[in-house]
Short mmCIF file of C-alpha atoms and ligand atoms in Angstrom, two decimals:
data_model
loop_
_atom_site.label_atom_id
_atom_site.label_comp_id
_atom_site.label_asym_id
_atom_site.label_seq_id
_atom_site.Cartn_x
_atom_site.Cartn_y
_atom_site.Cartn_z
CA MET A 61 17.89 21.22 -2.85
CA GLU A 62 17.65 24.71 -1.31
CA TYR A 63 20.66 26.86 -0.70
CA LYS A 64 20.94 30.59 -0.27
CA ASN A 65 23.64 33.14 -0.78
CA THR A 66 24.88 34.59 2.48
CA LEU A 67 24.97 37.99 0.75
CA GLN A 68 21.20 38.18 0.24
CA ASN A 69 19.69 38.86 -3.16
CA LYS A 70 23.08 38.82 -4.83
CA THR A 71 23.73 36.04 -7.33
CA ASP A 72 26.67 35.27 -9.57
CA ASN A 73 25.89 33.39 -12.77
CA ARG A 74 29.51 32.98 -13.89
CA PRO A 75 30.39 29.27 -14.26
CA ILE A 76 32.20 26.98 -11.84
CA ALA A 77 34.95 25.28 -13.86
CA PHE A 78 36.47 21.82 -13.33
CA PHE A 79 39.50 20.15 -14.83
CA ASP A 80 41.21 16.77 -14.85
CA SER A 81 43.33 14.78 -17.30
CA GLY A 82 40.18 13.04 -18.51
CA VAL A 83 36.90 11.65 -17.22
CA GLY A 84 38.12 11.21 -13.61
CA GLY A 85 37.07 14.67 -12.50
CA LEU A 86 33.48 13.87 -13.43
CA THR A 87 33.30 11.85 -10.19
CA VAL A 88 33.69 15.22 -8.42
CA PHE A 89 31.64 17.26 -10.89
CA GLU A 90 28.66 14.92 -10.60
CA LYS A 91 28.58 15.34 -6.81
CA VAL A 92 28.97 19.12 -6.86
CA LYS A 93 26.23 19.41 -9.46
CA LYS A 94 23.88 17.34 -7.30
CA LEU A 95 24.57 19.64 -4.34
CA MET A 96 24.35 22.84 -6.42
CA PRO A 97 21.97 22.25 -9.35
CA GLN A 98 21.42 25.97 -9.93
CA GLU A 99 25.00 26.65 -11.05
CA ASN A 100 26.46 26.92 -14.55
CA TYR A 101 29.40 24.61 -15.23
CA LEU A 102 32.46 24.16 -17.43
CA TYR A 103 34.60 21.02 -17.53
CA PHE A 104 37.94 20.51 -19.25
CA GLY A 105 39.37 17.02 -19.80
CA ASP A 106 43.01 17.28 -20.85
CA THR A 107 42.85 14.02 -22.76
CA LYS A 108 45.78 14.89 -25.03
CA ASN A 109 48.11 14.93 -22.02
CA MET A 110 46.55 12.05 -20.09
CA PRO A 111 47.78 10.23 -17.97
CA TYR A 112 49.02 13.04 -15.73
CA GLY A 113 50.41 10.50 -13.25
CA GLU A 114 53.31 9.73 -15.60
CA LYS A 115 54.28 13.37 -16.27
CA THR A 116 57.01 15.57 -14.74
CA GLU A 117 56.44 18.50 -12.39
CA GLU A 118 57.30 20.99 -15.17
CA GLN A 119 54.78 19.41 -17.54
CA LEU A 120 52.02 19.30 -14.93
CA ILE A 121 52.53 22.98 -14.08
CA GLU A 122 52.42 23.89 -17.77
CA PHE A 123 49.20 21.91 -18.39
CA ALA A 124 47.44 23.38 -15.34
CA ASP A 125 48.53 26.93 -16.18
CA LYS A 126 47.14 26.66 -19.72
CA ILE A 127 43.82 25.33 -18.47
CA LEU A 128 43.55 27.98 -15.75
CA HIS A 129 44.16 30.70 -18.34
CA PHE A 130 41.53 29.10 -20.57
CA PHE A 131 39.03 29.31 -17.69
CA GLU A 132 40.04 32.91 -17.07
CA ARG A 133 39.05 33.71 -20.66
CA LYS A 134 35.73 31.92 -20.04
CA ASN A 135 35.08 34.16 -17.02
CA ALA A 136 34.91 31.35 -14.41
CA LYS A 137 34.18 32.44 -10.84
CA ALA A 138 35.92 29.40 -9.33
CA VAL A 139 38.04 26.50 -10.54
CA VAL A 140 37.93 23.01 -9.05
CA ILE A 141 41.13 21.00 -9.50
CA ALA A 142 39.29 17.69 -9.77
CA CYS A 143 42.61 15.92 -10.13
CA ASN A 144 44.80 14.67 -7.30
CA THR A 145 47.97 14.69 -9.41
CA SER A 146 47.59 18.33 -10.41
CA SER A 147 46.66 19.32 -6.83
CA ALA A 148 49.73 17.48 -5.52
CA VAL A 149 52.25 18.82 -8.00
CA ALA A 150 51.03 22.06 -9.65
CA TYR A 151 48.64 23.81 -7.24
CA LYS A 152 51.22 25.27 -4.84
CA LYS A 153 53.21 26.89 -7.65
CA LEU A 154 50.19 28.41 -9.40
CA LYS A 155 47.64 29.19 -6.71
CA ASN A 156 48.22 32.96 -6.52
CA ASN A 157 48.30 33.69 -10.25
CA TYR A 158 44.59 34.01 -11.12
CA LYS A 159 41.56 36.11 -10.26
CA PHE A 160 39.23 33.24 -9.29
CA LYS A 161 39.01 30.94 -6.30
CA ILE A 162 40.81 27.63 -6.76
CA TYR A 163 39.71 24.45 -4.96
CA PRO A 164 42.41 21.70 -4.98
CA ILE A 165 41.15 18.24 -4.01
CA ILE A 166 43.98 17.04 -1.73
CA GLN A 167 44.43 20.23 0.28
CA SER A 168 40.65 20.49 0.71
CA VAL A 169 40.01 17.00 2.12
CA CYS A 170 43.05 16.13 4.26
CA SER A 171 42.00 18.13 7.32
CA THR A 172 38.82 16.00 7.37
CA PHE A 173 40.73 12.73 6.86
CA ALA A 174 43.07 13.68 9.72
CA LYS A 175 40.08 13.72 12.07
CA LEU A 176 38.85 10.23 11.15
CA ASP A 177 39.02 7.58 13.82
CA VAL A 178 41.67 5.69 11.89
CA LYS A 179 45.18 4.62 12.88
CA LYS A 180 46.48 3.54 9.52
CA LEU A 181 45.35 5.04 6.23
CA CYS A 182 46.39 3.61 2.88
CA VAL A 183 46.45 6.05 -0.03
CA ILE A 184 46.35 4.60 -3.55
CA ALA A 185 47.16 7.19 -6.23
CA THR A 186 49.05 7.88 -9.46
CA PRO A 187 52.86 7.61 -9.48
CA ALA A 188 53.24 11.43 -9.54
CA THR A 189 50.91 11.93 -6.55
CA ILE A 190 52.71 9.22 -4.57
CA LYS A 191 56.14 10.67 -5.43
CA SER A 192 55.02 14.07 -4.10
CA HIS A 193 53.90 12.61 -0.72
CA ALA A 194 51.15 15.25 -0.81
CA TYR A 195 48.69 13.13 1.24
CA SER A 196 51.08 12.12 4.02
CA ARG A 197 52.45 15.68 4.31
CA GLU A 198 49.04 17.31 4.29
CA ILE A 199 47.56 14.87 6.87
CA ALA A 200 50.62 15.27 9.13
CA LYS A 201 49.86 19.01 9.37
CA TYR A 202 46.66 18.15 11.26
CA ASN A 203 47.40 14.76 12.82
CA SER A 204 50.97 13.57 13.22
CA SER A 205 49.99 10.25 14.79
CA MET A 206 48.02 8.88 11.83
CA GLU A 207 50.14 6.46 9.80
CA VAL A 208 49.79 7.03 6.04
CA VAL A 209 50.93 4.31 3.64
CA GLU A 210 51.21 5.50 0.02
CA ILE A 211 50.97 3.11 -2.95
CA ALA A 212 51.15 3.91 -6.68
CA ALA A 213 48.77 2.24 -9.14
CA PRO A 214 50.39 2.89 -12.52
CA ASN A 215 47.78 1.25 -14.79
CA TRP A 216 44.44 2.12 -13.26
CA VAL A 217 43.84 5.42 -15.09
CA ARG A 218 44.40 3.86 -18.52
CA ILE A 219 42.04 0.98 -17.62
CA VAL A 220 39.27 3.55 -17.05
CA GLU A 221 40.04 5.81 -20.02
CA GLU A 222 40.34 2.85 -22.41
CA HIS A 223 37.13 1.33 -20.98
CA ARG A 224 38.81 -1.98 -20.11
CA ILE A 225 37.34 -2.13 -16.60
CA ASN A 226 35.90 -5.64 -16.81
CA GLN A 227 38.69 -7.33 -18.78
CA PRO A 228 40.49 -10.17 -16.92
CA GLN A 229 43.90 -8.49 -17.35
CA SER A 230 42.58 -5.25 -15.83
CA ILE A 231 41.02 -7.09 -12.89
CA GLU A 232 44.37 -8.80 -12.32
CA GLN A 233 46.19 -5.42 -12.36
CA VAL A 234 43.70 -3.97 -9.87
CA LYS A 235 44.06 -7.00 -7.60
CA GLU A 236 47.86 -6.80 -7.66
CA ILE A 237 47.80 -3.30 -6.14
CA LEU A 238 45.07 -4.19 -3.64
CA ASP A 239 47.17 -7.15 -2.45
CA ILE A 240 50.05 -4.75 -1.73
CA ALA A 241 47.66 -2.37 0.05
CA GLN A 242 46.18 -5.17 2.19
CA LYS A 243 49.63 -6.28 3.36
CA SER A 244 49.98 -3.02 5.29
CA LEU A 245 46.71 -3.85 7.14
CA PRO A 246 45.10 -0.42 6.72
CA ASP A 247 41.91 0.67 8.50
CA LYS A 248 40.76 2.58 5.40
CA ILE A 249 41.91 2.95 1.79
CA VAL A 250 41.68 6.34 0.05
CA LEU A 251 40.92 6.26 -3.68
CA ALA A 252 43.27 9.19 -4.24
CA CYS A 253 42.83 9.60 -7.98
CA THR A 254 39.52 10.84 -9.31
CA HIS A 255 39.48 8.05 -11.92
CA TYR A 256 39.46 5.25 -9.33
CA PRO A 257 35.77 5.38 -8.28
CA TYR A 258 35.01 4.10 -11.81
CA LEU A 259 36.65 0.84 -10.65
CA ILE A 260 34.49 0.35 -7.57
CA ASN A 261 32.70 -2.75 -8.91
CA VAL A 262 36.07 -4.47 -9.36
CA LEU A 263 37.56 -3.12 -6.11
CA LYS A 264 34.68 -4.43 -4.03
CA LYS A 265 35.17 -7.96 -5.37
CA PHE A 266 38.33 -8.08 -3.23
CA ILE A 267 37.79 -5.66 -0.35
CA PRO A 268 34.46 -4.60 1.27
CA GLU A 269 33.21 -1.33 -0.22
CA ASP A 270 33.01 0.46 3.14
CA LYS A 271 36.78 0.18 3.53
CA PHE A 272 37.28 2.62 0.64
CA ILE A 273 37.10 6.40 0.95
CA ASP A 274 36.17 8.46 -2.10
CA PRO A 275 37.52 11.98 -1.36
CA SER A 276 35.05 13.59 -3.78
CA VAL A 277 32.21 13.13 -1.26
CA TYR A 278 33.99 15.41 1.26
CA PHE A 279 35.40 17.67 -1.45
CA ALA A 280 31.99 18.47 -3.00
CA GLN A 281 30.58 19.51 0.37
CA ASN A 282 33.64 21.74 1.07
CA ILE A 283 33.21 23.46 -2.29
CA LYS A 284 29.54 24.13 -1.69
CA ASP A 285 30.15 25.47 1.85
CA ASP A 286 32.89 27.80 0.67
CA LEU A 287 30.98 29.16 -2.32
CA ILE A 288 28.04 29.99 -0.06
CA LYS A 289 30.36 31.62 2.48
CA SER A 290 32.00 33.65 -0.28
CA GLY A 291 28.70 34.88 -1.71
CA LEU A 292 29.44 33.21 -5.04
CA ILE A 293 26.30 31.23 -5.78
CA ASN A 294 23.80 31.38 -8.61
CA ASN A 295 20.02 30.94 -8.58
CA LYS A 296 19.28 29.47 -12.02
CA PHE A 297 20.94 26.78 -14.13
CA GLU A 298 21.47 27.87 -17.75
CA TYR A 299 24.28 25.74 -19.20
CA GLU A 300 27.03 23.19 -18.74
CA LYS A 301 29.79 22.81 -21.31
CA PHE A 302 32.50 20.19 -21.78
CA TYR A 303 35.88 20.66 -23.48
CA VAL A 304 38.69 18.21 -24.26
CA SER A 305 42.17 18.55 -25.77
CA ALA A 306 41.83 15.30 -27.81
CA ASP A 307 39.33 12.63 -28.81
CA PRO A 308 35.88 13.97 -27.81
CA GLN A 309 34.14 10.69 -28.77
CA ASN A 310 36.27 8.65 -26.39
CA PHE A 311 35.62 11.11 -23.56
CA GLN A 312 31.88 10.88 -24.10
CA LEU A 313 32.03 7.06 -24.12
CA ALA A 314 34.33 6.72 -21.08
CA SER A 315 32.26 9.18 -19.04
CA GLN A 316 29.05 7.12 -19.12
CA LEU A 317 29.49 5.40 -15.76
CA PHE A 318 29.47 8.68 -13.82
CA TYR A 319 27.87 11.32 -15.98
CA LYS A 320 26.03 11.08 -19.27
CA ILE A 321 27.23 13.86 -21.54
CA THR A 322 24.57 14.43 -24.19
CA GLU A 323 26.52 16.80 -26.44
CA LEU A 324 29.92 15.89 -27.84
CA PRO A 325 32.63 17.86 -25.92
CA GLU A 326 34.26 20.71 -27.83
CA LEU A 327 37.78 20.00 -29.02
CA ILE A 328 40.29 22.71 -28.03
CA LEU A 329 43.37 22.25 -30.16
CA ASP A 330 45.99 24.64 -28.79
CA MET A 331 46.39 23.07 -25.32
N1 DGL B 120 42.39 11.79 -12.26
C1 DGL B 120 43.66 12.34 -11.96
C2 DGL B 120 44.04 12.24 -10.52
O1 DGL B 120 43.14 12.40 -9.70
C3 DGL B 120 44.76 12.15 -12.99
C4 DGL B 120 45.05 10.77 -13.42
C5 DGL B 120 46.07 10.68 -14.53
O2 DGL B 120 45.84 11.27 -15.59
O3 DGL B 120 47.09 10.00 -14.33
O4 DGL B 120 45.15 12.05 -10.15
#
């Protein structure tokens, strides 16, 4: 796919870096890479501290700060917070502390969601994202008449990371949350944790697929548009590199549904 830098003849081969608590952010990474195949990429899965959705604000700020400093040392030109929980809880506190551009998922997509022809939106997310009310607050900035119902799904991230997606107990846990969501009669349901698209084959057993919104589709396009506008694009792919803070084998195995990682991720111990 063709894309050009707005500042002609100038390219920037520094990597675009992504992070999440685990494999969830790959649902974003995979889409950005499809839109911008000529970029170099870094990805950090903070698997030691997963699940983020059960952590405190202080912990989430500390994790994000460490990862952002790690990317600073790796000379990233932009960082994608491919994690709703971190965007909801840590982004605001940290956004001005680094040299690179930072793209947070929630703040990037809500202006688009606010324009949808939808009266009632249900947001399913991790407990920490729901507690922050980041989605309802952000959407209200652009559209105060859209009703936003927020529901926490405490077990869904572990189901994905522990590759238990098709087990009867997991399907039951997914259904339980969907039943609660359906009771509010929403027009659309936002999969507001980057791990949840891994569950789509289970989700669509109970609710038609077109009722779900995967924010990463809108997010990837926003990232591409802004990088072009900022004159920060590259013209030749050279590398992509994956890092984790624990258990590289498990990351490689759990990632398969969205992105096949050929090399074992590098283990970074001091995170
Ligand atoms: N995938 C992340 C999110 O979008 C974090 C999930 C977790 O570790 O609880 O919220």
